Amino acid sequence: MSTSAFRHTVGSHTYQFPDLQALMARATPLRSGDLLAGVAAGSARERVAAQMALAEVPLTRFLSEALVPYEVDEVTRLIVDTHDAGAFAPVRHLTVGDFRNWLLSDAADSAALAALAPGITPEMAAAVSKTMRNQDLILVAKKCRVVTAFRNTIGLPGRMATRLQPNHPTDDAIGIAASMLDGLLYGSGDAVIGINPASDNVAQVVQIVTMLDAVIRRYDIPTQSCVLTHVTNTLQAIEQGAPVDLVFQSIGGTEATNSSFGLNLALLAEARSAALSLGRGTVGDNVMYFETGQGSALSANAHHGLDQQTCEARAYAVARHFKPLLVNTVVGFIGPEYLFDAKQITRAGLEDHFCGKLLGLPMGCDVCYTNHAEADQNDMDVLLTLLGVAGCNFVMGIPGSDDIMLNYQTTSFHDALYVRRVLGLRPAPEFEAWLQRMQIFHAHPDGMRLGAQWPDVFADAVRRMA
């Protein structure tokens, strides 16, 4: 790492920052995790000084000064070795501040941003986000369109998908099926029907994924299923002939973080190859589903002195390499030690969505909080609405906003209906057509509306579960 210092004067005081790593950390909007790590600015004035100094840093500096050494970290090696110099060329001459101005200009339209994405490193994305207001993050993310596909198409303009999350504390099949039916009848589930298993073992994974596949095939639902288990369990399930659609894995922004999760890049490549070999996609072959979250590297003591938002952006380099269908920042799940209150959660959600989209990822967000954080459901309504405006690819759908298995608060089927209706957003096109065929949705002058009664095709299923 370079030892050249950065400085900026505010009033009569000149603040100095020993290296790029420290400058990035001090420039980050306040959050409890950076205070916990001892890397945050000591005052609002120091934070402003760091942001002003960061704005003057040339983007090329991030190509010559690794925040985590190349020799010790495979994520750094991935970032450096896969950087697209040709894509980067149009902005190569810019500083961080100039880059912010360009991103906000009309020249940075959807086509230009898509072409630029392979040339942007996570550190560049993190740096420019630190100089931006919330409205800047929303405006630029709105212009970034990232489209992926498996059995339907996610990320098209004017669309917002949902993950139907029918978790159950004992993996009871009837309980899962009831939540699935509930979600489908509210138009949820086009991103994925994804379950966090209570019993995380291969036999349970095979049982659940087989049940999900049976439901999808019986009702000819144009969506995909996923059991959110460790990637090694999914690999074993594939070897046993299980009908796996998507491979899930939580990932981090440093090699040490991923090692704490029991994985590396080679394992993810093996899993993607195994899923592709099944050929289960009908309109596309994006087979990976990743989840991330600010604070995961710090909680594993694997952050290398970086601020948590920069670590989070580096996780997106891992995701980008494997061409996922879905990437989801579980923004408030880790707890107030890392994002203390609603203000910090909101900022983090907008940062994550912006950085992921700028890097070319199909970003969704689990708009969530734990019950001991200084936040409530009204705060999540605000973040949900902001992300809808920003063009978020998908959000969560859980009965009553309350995950009774994972014990945290998130967004409900009703919340997804709200944001779709108020912003004029629609489900994925293949899924929307299915909702109409099944008489769940019907055409209305103001957009799609729920049917007046439950569709006859589900009546028998309802009676059997009653």
CSV table of C-alpha atoms in Angstrom, one decimal:
chain,number,residue,atom,x,y,z
A,1,MET,CA,0.0,0.0,0.0
A,2,SER,CA,1.1,3.6,-0.7
A,3,THR,CA,2.0,5.7,2.4
A,4,SER,CA,1.5,9.1,0.7
A,5,ALA,CA,-0.9,11.2,2.8
A,6,PHE,CA,-4.0,13.1,1.9
A,7,ARG,CA,-5.0,16.4,3.5
A,8,HIS,CA,-7.8,18.9,3.4
A,9,THR,CA,-8.3,22.1,5.3
A,10,VAL,CA,-11.7,23.0,6.8
A,11,GLY,CA,-11.7,26.4,8.5
A,12,SER,CA,-8.4,26.8,10.3
A,13,HIS,CA,-7.7,23.1,10.7
A,14,THR,CA,-6.0,20.9,8.2
A,15,TYR,CA,-6.9,17.2,8.5
A,16,GLN,CA,-4.5,14.5,7.3
A,17,PHE,CA,-5.3,11.0,6.3
A,18,PRO,CA,-2.3,8.6,6.1
A,19,ASP,CA,-3.4,6.5,3.2
A,20,LEU,CA,-6.3,5.8,0.8
A,21,GLN,CA,-7.8,3.1,3.1
A,22,ALA,CA,-8.0,5.7,6.0
A,23,LEU,CA,-9.4,8.4,3.7
A,24,MET,CA,-12.2,6.1,2.4
A,25,ALA,CA,-13.1,5.2,6.0
A,26,ARG,CA,-13.2,8.7,7.3
A,27,ALA,CA,-15.3,9.9,4.3
A,28,THR,CA,-18.0,7.3,5.0
A,29,PRO,CA,-21.3,8.7,6.3
A,30,LEU,CA,-21.6,7.8,10.0
A,31,ARG,CA,-22.5,4.3,11.0
A,32,SER,CA,-22.1,2.3,14.2
A,33,GLY,CA,-20.0,-0.5,12.6
A,34,ASP,CA,-17.2,1.9,11.6
A,35,LEU,CA,-17.2,3.3,15.1
A,36,LEU,CA,-17.0,-0.2,16.4
A,37,ALA,CA,-14.0,-0.9,14.1
A,38,GLY,CA,-12.3,2.3,15.1
A,39,VAL,CA,-12.0,3.6,11.5
A,40,ALA,CA,-14.8,6.3,11.5
A,41,ALA,CA,-14.1,10.0,11.3
A,42,GLY,CA,-13.8,11.6,14.7
A,43,SER,CA,-16.2,14.4,13.9
A,44,ALA,CA,-18.6,15.6,11.2
A,45,ARG,CA,-16.0,18.2,10.2
A,46,GLU,CA,-13.3,15.6,9.7
A,47,ARG,CA,-15.8,13.6,7.6
A,48,VAL,CA,-16.5,16.5,5.4
A,49,ALA,CA,-12.7,17.1,5.0
A,50,ALA,CA,-12.2,13.5,4.1
A,51,GLN,CA,-15.0,13.7,1.5
A,52,MET,CA,-13.5,16.8,-0.1
A,53,ALA,CA,-10.0,15.2,-0.2
A,54,LEU,CA,-11.5,12.0,-1.6
A,55,ALA,CA,-13.2,14.0,-4.4
A,56,GLU,CA,-9.8,15.1,-5.6
A,57,VAL,CA,-8.4,11.5,-5.9
A,58,PRO,CA,-7.9,10.3,-9.5
A,59,LEU,CA,-9.9,7.2,-10.4
A,60,THR,CA,-6.7,5.6,-11.7
A,61,ARG,CA,-5.3,5.6,-8.1
A,62,PHE,CA,-7.6,2.7,-7.3
A,63,LEU,CA,-5.9,0.7,-10.0
A,64,SER,CA,-2.5,1.2,-8.5
A,65,GLU,CA,-3.2,1.2,-4.8
A,66,ALA,CA,-4.9,-2.0,-3.5
A,67,LEU,CA,-6.8,-1.5,-0.2
A,68,VAL,CA,-6.3,-5.1,0.6
A,69,PRO,CA,-3.0,-6.5,-0.7
A,70,TYR,CA,-3.0,-8.4,-3.9
A,71,GLU,CA,-0.7,-11.1,-2.5
A,72,VAL,CA,-3.0,-12.1,0.4
A,73,ASP,CA,-6.5,-11.7,-1.0
A,74,GLU,CA,-8.1,-13.6,-3.9
A,75,VAL,CA,-10.9,-11.0,-4.1
A,76,THR,CA,-8.3,-8.3,-4.7
A,77,ARG,CA,-6.8,-10.5,-7.4
A,78,LEU,CA,-10.2,-11.0,-9.0
A,79,ILE,CA,-10.8,-7.2,-9.1
A,80,VAL,CA,-7.4,-6.4,-10.6
A,81,ASP,CA,-7.1,-9.3,-13.0
A,82,THR,CA,-10.6,-8.9,-14.5
A,83,HIS,CA,-10.6,-5.2,-14.8
A,84,ASP,CA,-11.7,-4.1,-18.3
A,85,ALA,CA,-9.4,-1.2,-19.3
A,86,GLY,CA,-11.3,-0.6,-22.5
A,87,ALA,CA,-14.6,-0.1,-20.7
A,88,PHE,CA,-12.9,2.2,-18.2
A,89,ALA,CA,-11.3,4.4,-20.8
A,90,PRO,CA,-14.1,7.0,-21.1
A,91,VAL,CA,-13.7,8.0,-17.5
A,92,ARG,CA,-10.1,7.2,-16.9
A,93,HIS,CA,-9.1,10.9,-16.8
A,94,LEU,CA,-11.6,11.8,-14.0
A,95,THR,CA,-11.2,12.3,-10.3
A,96,VAL,CA,-13.8,10.9,-7.9
A,97,GLY,CA,-15.6,14.2,-7.8
A,98,ASP,CA,-15.5,14.6,-11.6
A,99,PHE,CA,-16.9,11.0,-11.8
A,100,ARG,CA,-19.8,12.0,-9.5
A,101,ASN,CA,-20.6,15.0,-11.7
A,102,TRP,CA,-20.5,12.8,-14.9
A,103,LEU,CA,-22.7,10.1,-13.3
A,104,LEU,CA,-25.3,12.8,-12.6
A,105,SER,CA,-25.2,14.3,-16.1
A,106,ASP,CA,-27.4,13.4,-19.0
A,107,ALA,CA,-24.3,11.9,-20.8
A,108,ALA,CA,-24.4,9.0,-18.3
A,109,ASP,CA,-27.5,7.4,-19.7
A,110,SER,CA,-28.5,3.7,-19.4
A,111,ALA,CA,-26.4,2.6,-22.4
A,112,ALA,CA,-23.3,4.5,-21.3
A,113,LEU,CA,-23.6,3.1,-17.7
A,114,ALA,CA,-24.0,-0.5,-19.0
A,115,ALA,CA,-20.9,-0.1,-21.2
A,116,LEU,CA,-18.9,1.4,-18.3
A,117,ALA,CA,-19.8,-1.2,-15.6
A,118,PRO,CA,-17.0,-3.7,-16.4
A,119,GLY,CA,-14.4,-0.9,-16.1
A,120,ILE,CA,-15.5,0.2,-12.6
A,121,THR,CA,-13.9,-1.4,-9.6
A,122,PRO,CA,-15.8,-1.8,-6.3
A,123,GLU,CA,-13.5,0.7,-4.6
A,124,MET,CA,-14.3,3.3,-7.3
A,125,ALA,CA,-18.0,2.7,-6.8
A,126,ALA,CA,-17.6,2.9,-3.0
A,127,ALA,CA,-15.5,6.1,-3.2
A,128,VAL,CA,-18.0,8.0,-5.4
A,129,SER,CA,-20.9,6.9,-3.3
A,130,LYS,CA,-19.3,8.6,-0.3
A,131,THR,CA,-19.4,12.0,-2.0
A,132,MET,CA,-23.1,11.7,-3.0
A,133,ARG,CA,-26.4,12.6,-1.3
A,134,ASN,CA,-29.2,10.1,-1.1
A,135,GLN,CA,-30.9,11.7,-4.1
A,136,ASP,CA,-27.7,11.3,-6.1
A,137,LEU,CA,-27.6,7.6,-5.3
A,138,ILE,CA,-31.3,7.2,-6.3
A,139,LEU,CA,-30.9,9.2,-9.6
A,140,VAL,CA,-27.9,7.3,-10.9
A,141,ALA,CA,-29.2,3.9,-9.8
A,142,LYS,CA,-32.4,4.6,-11.6
A,143,LYS,CA,-30.5,5.0,-14.8
A,144,CYS,CA,-28.7,1.6,-14.4
A,145,ARG,CA,-30.7,-1.2,-16.0
A,146,VAL,CA,-29.5,-4.7,-15.3
A,147,VAL,CA,-31.6,-7.5,-16.8
A,148,THR,CA,-31.2,-11.2,-16.0
A,149,ALA,CA,-33.3,-14.3,-16.7
A,150,PHE,CA,-33.9,-17.9,-15.8
A,151,ARG,CA,-37.6,-18.8,-16.2
A,152,ASN,CA,-38.6,-15.2,-16.3
A,153,THR,CA,-37.0,-11.9,-17.0
A,154,ILE,CA,-35.9,-9.7,-14.0
A,155,GLY,CA,-34.9,-6.0,-14.1
A,156,LEU,CA,-36.8,-4.6,-17.1
A,157,PRO,CA,-37.9,-0.9,-16.9
A,158,GLY,CA,-41.1,-0.4,-15.0
A,159,ARG,CA,-40.9,-3.7,-13.2
A,160,MET,CA,-40.2,-4.8,-9.7
A,161,ALA,CA,-40.0,-8.4,-8.7
A,162,THR,CA,-40.4,-10.1,-5.3
A,163,ARG,CA,-38.9,-13.0,-3.6
A,164,LEU,CA,-41.6,-15.1,-2.0
A,165,GLN,CA,-40.1,-16.2,1.3
A,166,PRO,CA,-42.3,-18.9,2.9
A,167,ASN,CA,-40.0,-19.7,5.8
A,168,HIS,CA,-41.2,-22.0,8.6
A,169,PRO,CA,-39.6,-22.5,12.0
A,170,THR,CA,-39.9,-26.3,11.7
A,171,ASP,CA,-39.8,-26.7,7.8
A,172,ASP,CA,-43.4,-28.0,8.0
A,173,ALA,CA,-44.5,-28.7,4.4
A,174,ILE,CA,-48.1,-27.6,5.0
A,175,GLY,CA,-46.9,-24.3,6.7
A,176,ILE,CA,-44.6,-23.6,3.8
A,177,ALA,CA,-47.3,-24.4,1.2
A,178,ALA,CA,-49.8,-22.1,3.0
A,179,SER,CA,-47.3,-19.2,2.9
A,180,MET,CA,-46.5,-19.9,-0.8
A,181,LEU,CA,-50.2,-19.9,-1.7
A,182,ASP,CA,-50.7,-16.7,0.3
A,183,GLY,CA,-47.8,-15.0,-1.6
A,184,LEU,CA,-48.9,-16.2,-5.0
A,185,LEU,CA,-52.4,-14.9,-4.5
A,186,TYR,CA,-50.9,-11.4,-3.8
A,187,GLY,CA,-48.7,-11.6,-6.9
A,188,SER,CA,-45.4,-12.4,-5.1
A,189,GLY,CA,-42.7,-14.8,-6.2
A,190,ASP,CA,-41.4,-13.7,-9.6
A,191,ALA,CA,-37.8,-13.2,-8.5
A,192,VAL,CA,-37.7,-16.5,-6.7
A,193,ILE,CA,-39.5,-18.7,-4.3
A,194,GLY,CA,-36.7,-19.0,-1.8
A,195,ILE,CA,-36.7,-20.7,1.6
A,196,ASN,CA,-34.2,-20.4,4.5
A,197,PRO,CA,-34.3,-24.0,5.9
A,198,ALA,CA,-34.6,-24.4,9.6
A,199,SER,CA,-32.7,-27.7,9.4
A,200,ASP,CA,-29.7,-27.0,7.2
A,201,ASN,CA,-28.7,-30.5,5.9
A,202,VAL,CA,-28.7,-32.1,2.5
A,203,ALA,CA,-31.7,-34.4,3.1
A,204,GLN,CA,-33.8,-31.4,4.1
A,205,VAL,CA,-32.6,-29.4,1.1
A,206,VAL,CA,-33.5,-32.2,-1.3
A,207,GLN,CA,-37.0,-32.5,0.3
A,208,ILE,CA,-37.8,-28.8,0.2
A,209,VAL,CA,-36.4,-28.2,-3.3
A,210,THR,CA,-38.4,-31.2,-4.6
A,211,MET,CA,-41.6,-29.9,-3.1
A,212,LEU,CA,-41.0,-26.4,-4.6
A,213,ASP,CA,-40.4,-28.0,-8.0
A,214,ALA,CA,-43.6,-30.0,-7.8
A,215,VAL,CA,-45.6,-26.8,-7.0
A,216,ILE,CA,-44.0,-24.8,-9.8
A,217,ARG,CA,-44.5,-27.7,-12.3
A,218,ARG,CA,-48.1,-28.4,-11.2
A,219,TYR,CA,-49.3,-24.8,-11.7
A,220,ASP,CA,-46.8,-24.1,-14.6
A,221,ILE,CA,-45.4,-21.0,-12.7
A,222,PRO,CA,-42.8,-19.1,-14.7
A,223,THR,CA,-40.4,-18.6,-11.7
A,224,GLN,CA,-37.5,-20.3,-10.0
A,225,SER,CA,-36.9,-21.9,-6.6
A,226,CYS,CA,-34.0,-21.8,-4.3
A,227,VAL,CA,-33.2,-23.3,-0.9
A,228,LEU,CA,-30.8,-20.8,0.9
A,229,THR,CA,-28.4,-23.4,2.2
A,230,HIS,CA,-24.6,-23.6,2.0
A,231,VAL,CA,-23.2,-24.0,-1.5
A,232,THR,CA,-21.7,-27.4,-0.5
A,233,ASN,CA,-25.1,-28.7,0.5
A,234,THR,CA,-26.5,-27.6,-2.9
A,235,LEU,CA,-23.7,-29.3,-4.7
A,236,GLN,CA,-24.5,-32.6,-2.9
A,237,ALA,CA,-28.2,-32.1,-3.7
A,238,ILE,CA,-27.4,-31.7,-7.4
A,239,GLU,CA,-25.3,-34.9,-7.2
A,240,GLN,CA,-28.3,-36.7,-5.7
A,241,GLY,CA,-30.5,-35.6,-8.6
A,242,ALA,CA,-32.4,-32.9,-6.8
A,243,PRO,CA,-34.3,-30.4,-9.1
A,244,VAL,CA,-32.1,-27.4,-8.2
A,245,ASP,CA,-32.9,-24.1,-10.0
A,246,LEU,CA,-30.6,-21.5,-8.3
A,247,VAL,CA,-27.5,-21.9,-6.3
A,248,PHE,CA,-27.5,-19.7,-3.2
A,249,GLN,CA,-24.5,-18.4,-1.2
A,250,SER,CA,-23.8,-15.5,1.2
A,251,ILE,CA,-20.6,-13.8,0.2
A,252,GLY,CA,-18.2,-11.2,1.5
A,253,GLY,CA,-15.7,-8.7,0.1
A,254,THR,CA,-12.5,-10.3,1.4
A,255,GLU,CA,-11.0,-13.7,1.1
A,256,ALA,CA,-10.9,-14.0,4.8
A,257,THR,CA,-14.7,-13.2,5.0
A,258,ASN,CA,-15.5,-15.9,2.5
A,259,SER,CA,-13.2,-18.3,4.3
A,260,SER,CA,-15.3,-17.7,7.4
A,261,PHE,CA,-18.3,-18.7,5.3
A,262,GLY,CA,-16.6,-21.9,4.3
A,263,LEU,CA,-16.1,-21.0,0.6
A,264,ASN,CA,-13.7,-19.6,-2.0
A,265,LEU,CA,-14.0,-18.5,-5.6
A,266,ALA,CA,-13.2,-22.0,-7.0
A,267,LEU,CA,-16.0,-23.5,-5.0
A,268,LEU,CA,-18.5,-20.9,-6.4
A,269,ALA,CA,-17.3,-21.7,-9.9
A,270,GLU,CA,-17.8,-25.4,-9.4
A,271,ALA,CA,-21.4,-24.8,-8.1
A,272,ARG,CA,-22.3,-22.5,-11.0
A,273,SER,CA,-21.0,-25.1,-13.5
A,274,ALA,CA,-23.0,-27.8,-11.8
A,275,ALA,CA,-26.2,-25.7,-11.9
A,276,LEU,CA,-25.6,-24.8,-15.6
A,277,SER,CA,-25.2,-28.5,-16.4
A,278,LEU,CA,-28.9,-29.1,-15.4
A,279,GLY,CA,-30.2,-26.8,-18.1
A,280,ARG,CA,-33.3,-25.9,-16.1
A,281,GLY,CA,-33.7,-22.3,-17.3
A,282,THR,CA,-36.1,-21.6,-20.1
A,283,VAL,CA,-35.5,-18.0,-21.0
A,284,GLY,CA,-32.0,-17.5,-19.6
A,285,ASP,CA,-29.1,-19.2,-17.7
A,286,ASN,CA,-28.4,-16.9,-14.7
A,287,VAL,CA,-28.2,-19.6,-12.0
A,288,MET,CA,-26.7,-17.9,-9.0
A,289,TYR,CA,-28.3,-16.1,-6.1
A,290,PHE,CA,-26.0,-14.1,-3.7
A,291,GLU,CA,-26.8,-12.3,-0.4
A,292,THR,CA,-24.5,-9.7,1.2
A,293,GLY,CA,-24.7,-7.2,4.0
A,294,GLN,CA,-22.7,-4.4,5.4
A,295,GLY,CA,-20.9,-5.6,8.6
A,296,SER,CA,-20.3,-9.2,7.6
A,297,ALA,CA,-16.5,-8.7,7.1
A,298,LEU,CA,-16.2,-6.8,10.4
A,299,SER,CA,-18.2,-9.4,12.3
A,300,ALA,CA,-15.8,-12.1,11.0
A,301,ASN,CA,-12.8,-9.8,11.9
A,302,ALA,CA,-11.9,-10.1,8.2
A,303,HIS,CA,-12.2,-6.4,7.2
A,304,HIS,CA,-8.4,-5.6,6.9
A,305,GLY,CA,-9.1,-2.2,8.5
A,306,LEU,CA,-11.6,-1.1,5.7
A,307,ASP,CA,-14.9,0.6,6.4
A,308,GLN,CA,-17.8,-1.7,6.1
A,309,GLN,CA,-19.4,-0.1,3.0
A,310,THR,CA,-16.2,-0.5,1.0
A,311,CYS,CA,-16.0,-4.2,2.1
A,312,GLU,CA,-19.6,-4.6,1.0
A,313,ALA,CA,-18.9,-3.1,-2.5
A,314,ARG,CA,-16.0,-5.5,-2.9
A,315,ALA,CA,-18.4,-8.4,-2.3
A,316,TYR,CA,-20.1,-7.2,-5.5
A,317,ALA,CA,-17.0,-8.0,-7.5
A,318,VAL,CA,-17.4,-11.6,-6.4
A,319,ALA,CA,-21.0,-11.6,-7.4
A,320,ARG,CA,-20.4,-10.0,-10.7
A,321,HIS,CA,-17.9,-12.6,-11.7
A,322,PHE,CA,-20.5,-15.4,-11.6
A,323,LYS,CA,-23.3,-13.7,-13.6
A,324,PRO,CA,-26.1,-14.1,-11.0
A,325,LEU,CA,-29.8,-13.9,-11.5
A,326,LEU,CA,-30.2,-12.1,-8.2
A,327,VAL,CA,-28.0,-10.2,-5.7
A,328,ASN,CA,-29.6,-9.2,-2.4
A,329,THR,CA,-28.3,-6.8,0.2
A,330,VAL,CA,-29.9,-7.9,3.5
A,331,VAL,CA,-29.4,-4.4,4.7
A,332,GLY,CA,-30.5,-4.3,8.4
A,333,PHE,CA,-30.3,-7.9,9.3
A,334,ILE,CA,-27.0,-8.1,11.2
A,335,GLY,CA,-28.1,-5.5,13.8
A,336,PRO,CA,-27.5,-2.1,15.4
A,337,GLU,CA,-23.9,-2.9,16.1
A,338,TYR,CA,-23.3,-2.2,12.4
A,339,LEU,CA,-26.3,-0.1,11.4
A,340,PHE,CA,-27.6,1.6,14.5
A,341,ASP,CA,-30.9,3.2,13.4
A,342,ALA,CA,-33.2,3.9,10.5
A,343,LYS,CA,-31.1,6.7,9.1
A,344,GLN,CA,-28.1,4.5,8.9
A,345,ILE,CA,-30.1,1.6,7.5
A,346,THR,CA,-31.7,3.8,4.8
A,347,ARG,CA,-28.3,5.2,3.8
A,348,ALA,CA,-26.8,1.8,3.6
A,349,GLY,CA,-29.6,0.4,1.5
A,350,LEU,CA,-29.3,3.2,-1.0
A,351,GLU,CA,-25.5,2.9,-1.1
A,352,ASP,CA,-25.6,-0.9,-1.7
A,353,HIS,CA,-28.2,-0.6,-4.4
A,354,PHE,CA,-26.3,2.2,-6.2
A,355,CYS,CA,-22.9,0.4,-6.0
A,356,GLY,CA,-24.3,-2.9,-7.1
A,357,LYS,CA,-26.1,-1.4,-10.1
A,358,LEU,CA,-23.1,0.7,-11.1
A,359,LEU,CA,-21.0,-2.5,-11.2
A,360,GLY,CA,-23.6,-4.2,-13.4
A,361,LEU,CA,-25.4,-6.3,-10.8
A,362,PRO,CA,-29.1,-7.2,-10.6
A,363,MET,CA,-29.6,-5.7,-7.2
A,364,GLY,CA,-32.4,-6.3,-4.8
A,365,CYS,CA,-32.8,-5.4,-1.2
A,366,ASP,CA,-34.1,-7.0,1.9
A,367,VAL,CA,-35.6,-3.9,3.5
A,368,CYS,CA,-35.3,-5.1,7.0
A,369,TYR,CA,-34.3,-4.5,10.6
A,370,THR,CA,-33.9,-6.4,13.8
A,371,ASN,CA,-36.1,-5.7,16.8
A,372,HIS,CA,-33.3,-4.2,18.9
A,373,ALA,CA,-32.4,-1.6,16.3
A,374,GLU,CA,-33.7,2.0,16.4
A,375,ALA,CA,-36.1,1.5,13.5
A,376,ASP,CA,-39.7,0.5,12.8
A,377,GLN,CA,-41.9,-0.5,10.0
A,378,ASN,CA,-42.6,3.1,9.0
A,379,ASP,CA,-38.9,3.6,8.4
A,380,MET,CA,-38.9,0.5,6.2
A,381,ASP,CA,-41.8,2.0,4.2
A,382,VAL,CA,-39.6,5.0,3.5
A,383,LEU,CA,-36.7,2.9,2.3
A,384,LEU,CA,-38.9,0.6,0.3
A,385,THR,CA,-40.4,3.6,-1.5
A,386,LEU,CA,-37.0,5.1,-2.2
A,387,LEU,CA,-35.7,1.8,-3.6
A,388,GLY,CA,-38.7,1.6,-5.8
A,389,VAL,CA,-38.0,5.0,-7.2
A,390,ALA,CA,-34.3,4.0,-7.6
A,391,GLY,CA,-35.3,1.0,-9.8
A,392,CYS,CA,-34.5,-1.8,-7.4
A,393,ASN,CA,-34.8,-5.2,-9.2
A,394,PHE,CA,-36.6,-7.0,-6.3
A,395,VAL,CA,-37.6,-6.9,-2.7
A,396,MET,CA,-38.8,-9.6,-0.2
A,397,GLY,CA,-42.3,-10.8,0.4
A,398,ILE,CA,-43.0,-12.5,3.8
A,399,PRO,CA,-46.4,-13.0,5.5
A,400,GLY,CA,-47.1,-10.0,7.7
A,401,SER,CA,-43.5,-8.6,7.3
A,402,ASP,CA,-42.4,-10.9,10.2
A,403,ASP,CA,-40.0,-13.7,9.5
A,404,ILE,CA,-41.0,-16.2,12.2
A,405,MET,CA,-38.0,-18.4,11.4
A,406,LEU,CA,-35.2,-15.9,11.3
A,407,ASN,CA,-36.8,-13.5,13.8
A,408,TYR,CA,-36.4,-10.2,12.0
A,409,GLN,CA,-38.8,-7.6,10.3
A,410,THR,CA,-38.9,-7.1,6.6
A,411,THR,CA,-41.4,-6.4,3.8
A,412,SER,CA,-44.7,-8.2,3.2
A,413,PHE,CA,-46.8,-9.3,0.2
A,414,HIS,CA,-48.9,-6.2,0.9
A,415,ASP,CA,-45.8,-3.9,0.9
A,416,ALA,CA,-44.9,-5.2,-2.5
A,417,LEU,CA,-48.4,-4.4,-3.8
A,418,TYR,CA,-48.2,-1.0,-2.3
A,419,VAL,CA,-44.9,0.0,-4.0
A,420,ARG,CA,-46.0,-1.5,-7.3
A,421,ARG,CA,-49.2,0.4,-7.2
A,422,VAL,CA,-47.9,3.8,-6.0
A,423,LEU,CA,-45.0,3.8,-8.5
A,424,GLY,CA,-46.8,2.1,-11.4
A,425,LEU,CA,-44.5,-0.9,-11.2
A,426,ARG,CA,-45.4,-4.4,-12.5
A,427,PRO,CA,-44.1,-8.0,-12.0
A,428,ALA,CA,-41.8,-9.7,-14.4
A,429,PRO,CA,-43.6,-10.0,-17.7
A,430,GLU,CA,-43.8,-13.8,-17.9
A,431,PHE,CA,-45.0,-14.0,-14.3
A,432,GLU,CA,-47.5,-11.2,-14.9
A,433,ALA,CA,-49.0,-13.1,-17.8
A,434,TRP,CA,-49.3,-16.1,-15.6
A,435,LEU,CA,-51.1,-14.1,-12.9
A,436,GLN,CA,-53.6,-13.0,-15.5
A,437,ARG,CA,-54.1,-16.5,-16.8
A,438,MET,CA,-54.7,-17.7,-13.3
A,439,GLN,CA,-57.1,-14.8,-12.6
A,440,ILE,CA,-55.0,-13.6,-9.7
A,441,PHE,CA,-54.5,-10.2,-11.4
A,442,HIS,CA,-56.8,-8.5,-13.9
A,443,ALA,CA,-56.3,-5.6,-16.2
A,444,HIS,CA,-57.5,-2.2,-14.8
A,445,PRO,CA,-57.2,1.3,-16.3
A,446,ASP,CA,-54.8,2.3,-13.5
A,447,GLY,CA,-52.7,-0.9,-13.9
A,448,MET,CA,-53.0,-4.5,-12.7
A,449,ARG,CA,-55.3,-5.2,-9.8
A,450,LEU,CA,-56.0,-8.3,-7.6
A,451,GLY,CA,-58.9,-10.5,-8.6
A,452,ALA,CA,-62.2,-10.1,-6.8
A,453,GLN,CA,-62.0,-13.7,-5.4
A,454,TRP,CA,-59.6,-16.6,-5.1
A,455,PRO,CA,-59.1,-18.4,-8.4
A,456,ASP,CA,-61.0,-21.7,-8.8
A,457,VAL,CA,-57.7,-23.5,-9.7
A,458,PHE,CA,-56.5,-23.0,-6.1
A,459,ALA,CA,-59.8,-23.8,-4.3
A,460,ASP,CA,-58.9,-27.5,-3.8
A,461,ALA,CA,-55.5,-26.7,-2.4
A,462,VAL,CA,-57.1,-24.2,0.0
A,463,ARG,CA,-59.6,-26.7,1.2
A,464,ARG,CA,-57.0,-29.4,1.8
A,465,MET,CA,-54.8,-27.0,3.9
A,466,ALA,CA,-57.8,-25.6,5.9
